[in-house]
mmCIF file of C-alpha atoms in Angstrom:
data_model
loop_
_atom_site.group_PDB
_atom_site.id
_atom_site.type_symbol
_atom_site.label_atom_id
_atom_site.label_comp_id
_atom_site.label_asym_id
_atom_site.label_seq_id
_atom_site.Cartn_x
_atom_site.Cartn_y
_atom_site.Cartn_z
ATOM 1 C CA ASP T 1 107.133 40.226 111.189
ATOM 2 C CA ASP T 2 106.555 43.070 108.762
ATOM 3 C CA LYS T 3 103.995 44.747 111.032
ATOM 4 C CA GLU T 4 106.234 44.298 114.049
ATOM 5 C CA SER T 5 109.159 45.912 112.262
ATOM 6 C CA LYS T 6 106.944 48.831 111.190
ATOM 7 C CA VAL T 7 105.769 49.311 114.777
ATOM 8 C CA GLU T 8 109.362 49.236 116.010
ATOM 9 C CA ASP T 9 110.347 51.789 113.358
ATOM 10 C CA MET T 10 107.496 54.081 114.405
ATOM 11 C CA GLU T 11 108.469 53.784 118.071
ATOM 12 C CA THR T 12 112.053 54.661 117.177
ATOM 13 C CA GLN T 13 110.870 57.682 115.182
ATOM 14 C CA ASN T 14 108.662 58.815 118.069
ATOM 15 C CA LEU T 15 111.577 58.618 120.482
ATOM 16 C CA GLU T 16 113.725 60.562 118.033
ATOM 17 C CA LEU T 17 111.049 63.250 117.769
ATOM 18 C CA ASP T 18 110.717 63.440 121.544
ATOM 19 C CA HIS T 19 114.418 64.141 121.828
ATOM 20 C CA ARG T 20 114.630 66.612 118.934
ATOM 21 C CA VAL T 21 111.457 68.640 119.490
ATOM 22 C CA ASP T 22 110.847 70.658 122.634
ATOM 23 C CA ALA T 23 107.498 72.407 122.247
ATOM 24 C CA THR T 24 106.462 73.960 125.541
ATOM 25 C CA PRO T 25 103.566 76.426 125.686
ATOM 26 C CA LEU T 26 104.144 80.053 126.568
ATOM 27 C CA VAL T 27 103.458 80.864 130.216
ATOM 28 C CA PRO T 28 100.150 82.814 130.481
ATOM 29 C CA LYS T 29 101.705 85.792 132.281
ATOM 30 C CA LEU T 30 104.200 86.243 129.395
ATOM 31 C CA ARG T 31 101.617 86.192 126.599
ATOM 32 C CA LYS T 32 101.312 89.976 126.601
ATOM 33 C CA ASN T 33 105.098 90.426 126.700
ATOM 34 C CA ARG T 34 106.093 91.252 123.118
ATOM 35 C CA THR T 35 109.718 90.123 123.445
ATOM 36 C CA ALA T 36 108.775 86.813 125.047
ATOM 37 C CA HIS T 37 106.125 86.254 122.388
ATOM 38 C CA ILE T 38 108.576 86.928 119.536
ATOM 39 C CA ASP T 39 111.144 84.592 121.111
ATOM 40 C CA TYR T 40 108.463 81.928 121.472
ATOM 41 C CA LEU T 41 107.485 82.293 117.808
ATOM 42 C CA LYS T 42 111.134 81.984 116.718
ATOM 43 C CA HIS T 43 111.510 78.854 118.827
ATOM 44 C CA THR T 44 108.300 77.413 117.378
ATOM 45 C CA LEU T 45 109.508 78.083 113.824
ATOM 46 C CA GLU T 46 112.788 76.298 114.586
ATOM 47 C CA GLU T 47 110.880 73.312 115.941
ATOM 48 C CA ALA T 48 108.624 73.285 112.868
ATOM 49 C CA ALA T 49 111.725 73.279 110.653
ATOM 50 C CA THR T 50 113.088 70.300 112.596
ATOM 51 C CA LEU T 51 109.798 68.438 112.155
ATOM 52 C CA ARG T 52 109.726 69.321 108.460
ATOM 53 C CA GLU T 53 113.252 67.935 107.974
ATOM 54 C CA LEU T 54 112.370 64.695 109.760
ATOM 55 C CA VAL T 55 109.158 64.178 107.810
ATOM 56 C CA GLU T 56 110.782 64.960 104.463
ATOM 57 C CA SER T 57 113.750 62.670 105.120
ATOM 58 C CA GLU T 58 111.401 59.833 106.058
ATOM 59 C CA GLY T 59 109.292 60.634 102.994
ATOM 60 C CA LEU T 60 112.327 60.098 100.794
ATOM 61 C CA LEU T 61 112.948 56.714 102.391
ATOM 62 C CA SER T 62 109.379 55.466 101.950
ATOM 63 C CA PRO T 63 107.576 57.453 99.216
ATOM 64 C CA LEU T 64 104.487 55.203 99.172
ATOM 65 C CA ASN T 65 103.606 55.785 102.823
ATOM 66 C CA THR T 66 100.320 57.743 102.511
ATOM 67 C CA PRO T 67 100.204 59.216 106.054
ATOM 68 C CA LEU T 68 103.788 60.380 105.625
ATOM 69 C CA VAL T 69 102.946 62.042 102.302
ATOM 70 C CA TYR T 70 100.103 63.889 104.042
ATOM 71 C CA ALA T 71 102.455 64.929 106.850
ATOM 72 C CA CYS T 72 104.943 66.272 104.288
ATOM 73 C CA LYS T 73 102.233 68.399 102.698
ATOM 74 C CA TYR T 74 101.079 69.598 106.125
ATOM 75 C CA THR T 75 104.564 70.556 107.352
ATOM 76 C CA ARG T 76 105.177 72.612 104.222
ATOM 77 C CA ARG T 77 102.223 74.810 105.209
ATOM 78 C CA ILE T 78 103.626 75.535 108.679
#
Protein backbone atom coordinates (compact mmCIF):
# COMPACT_ATOMS: atom_id res chain seq x y z
CA ASP A 1 0.00 0.00 0.00
CA ASP A 2 2.80 2.38 0.88
CA LYS A 3 4.53 1.90 -2.49
CA GLU A 4 1.25 2.28 -4.33
CA SER A 5 0.50 5.55 -2.56
CA LYS A 6 4.01 6.83 -3.37
CA VAL A 7 3.54 5.94 -7.03
CA GLU A 8 0.17 7.70 -7.08
CA ASP A 9 1.74 10.77 -5.45
CA MET A 10 4.51 10.83 -8.06
CA GLU A 11 1.99 10.51 -10.89
CA THR A 12 0.00 13.40 -9.43
CA GLN A 13 3.16 15.51 -9.18
CA ASN A 14 4.10 14.67 -12.77
CA LEU A 15 0.68 15.75 -14.00
CA GLU A 16 0.98 18.95 -11.99
CA LEU A 17 4.37 19.65 -13.54
CA ASP A 18 3.04 18.97 -17.03
CA HIS A 19 0.36 21.58 -16.50
CA ARG A 20 2.59 24.19 -14.85
CA VAL A 21 5.71 23.94 -17.01
CA ASP A 22 5.69 24.68 -20.73
CA ALA A 23 9.24 24.26 -22.00
CA THR A 24 9.28 24.36 -25.79
CA PRO A 25 12.57 24.69 -27.68
CA LEU A 26 13.35 27.79 -29.69
CA VAL A 27 12.63 27.43 -33.40
CA PRO A 28 15.95 27.08 -35.31
CA LYS A 29 15.28 30.05 -37.60
CA LEU A 30 14.83 32.32 -34.54
CA ARG A 31 18.05 31.30 -32.79
CA LYS A 32 19.99 34.18 -34.33
CA ASN A 33 17.21 36.67 -33.52
CA ARG A 34 18.40 38.51 -30.41
CA THR A 35 14.94 39.60 -29.25
CA ALA A 36 13.48 36.12 -29.65
CA HIS A 37 16.46 34.63 -27.84
CA ILE A 38 16.13 37.05 -24.90
CA ASP A 39 12.39 36.35 -24.67
CA TYR A 40 13.11 32.62 -24.71
CA LEU A 41 15.67 32.99 -21.91
CA LYS A 42 13.18 34.99 -19.80
CA HIS A 43 10.55 32.32 -20.35
CA THR A 44 13.04 29.59 -19.42
CA LEU A 45 13.98 31.42 -16.22
CA GLU A 46 10.30 31.71 -15.28
CA GLU A 47 9.83 27.99 -15.85
CA ALA A 48 12.94 27.22 -13.78
CA ALA A 49 11.52 29.35 -10.96
CA THR A 50 8.26 27.38 -11.13
CA LEU A 51 10.17 24.09 -10.96
CA ARG A 52 12.26 25.40 -8.07
CA GLU A 53 9.12 26.36 -6.11
CA LEU A 54 7.56 22.94 -6.69
CA VAL A 55 10.69 21.04 -5.68
CA GLU A 56 11.27 23.17 -2.58
CA SER A 57 7.65 22.89 -1.44
CA GLU A 58 7.78 19.11 -1.83
CA GLY A 59 11.13 19.09 -0.04
CA LEU A 60 9.52 20.75 2.95
CA LEU A 61 6.81 18.10 3.03
CA SER A 62 9.21 15.15 2.89
CA PRO A 63 12.71 16.20 4.02
CA LEU A 64 14.12 12.65 4.05
CA ASN A 65 13.44 11.99 0.37
CA THR A 66 17.00 11.77 -1.03
CA PRO A 67 16.18 12.28 -4.75
CA LEU A 68 14.11 15.32 -3.81
CA VAL A 69 16.99 16.75 -1.76
CA TYR A 70 19.25 16.34 -4.80
CA ALA A 71 16.64 18.02 -7.01
CA CYS A 72 16.46 20.95 -4.57
CA LYS A 73 20.22 21.41 -4.76
CA TYR A 74 20.13 21.13 -8.56
CA THR A 75 17.31 23.67 -9.02
CA ARG A 76 19.15 26.21 -6.89
CA ARG A 77 21.99 26.14 -9.43
CA ILE A 78 19.68 26.92 -12.37
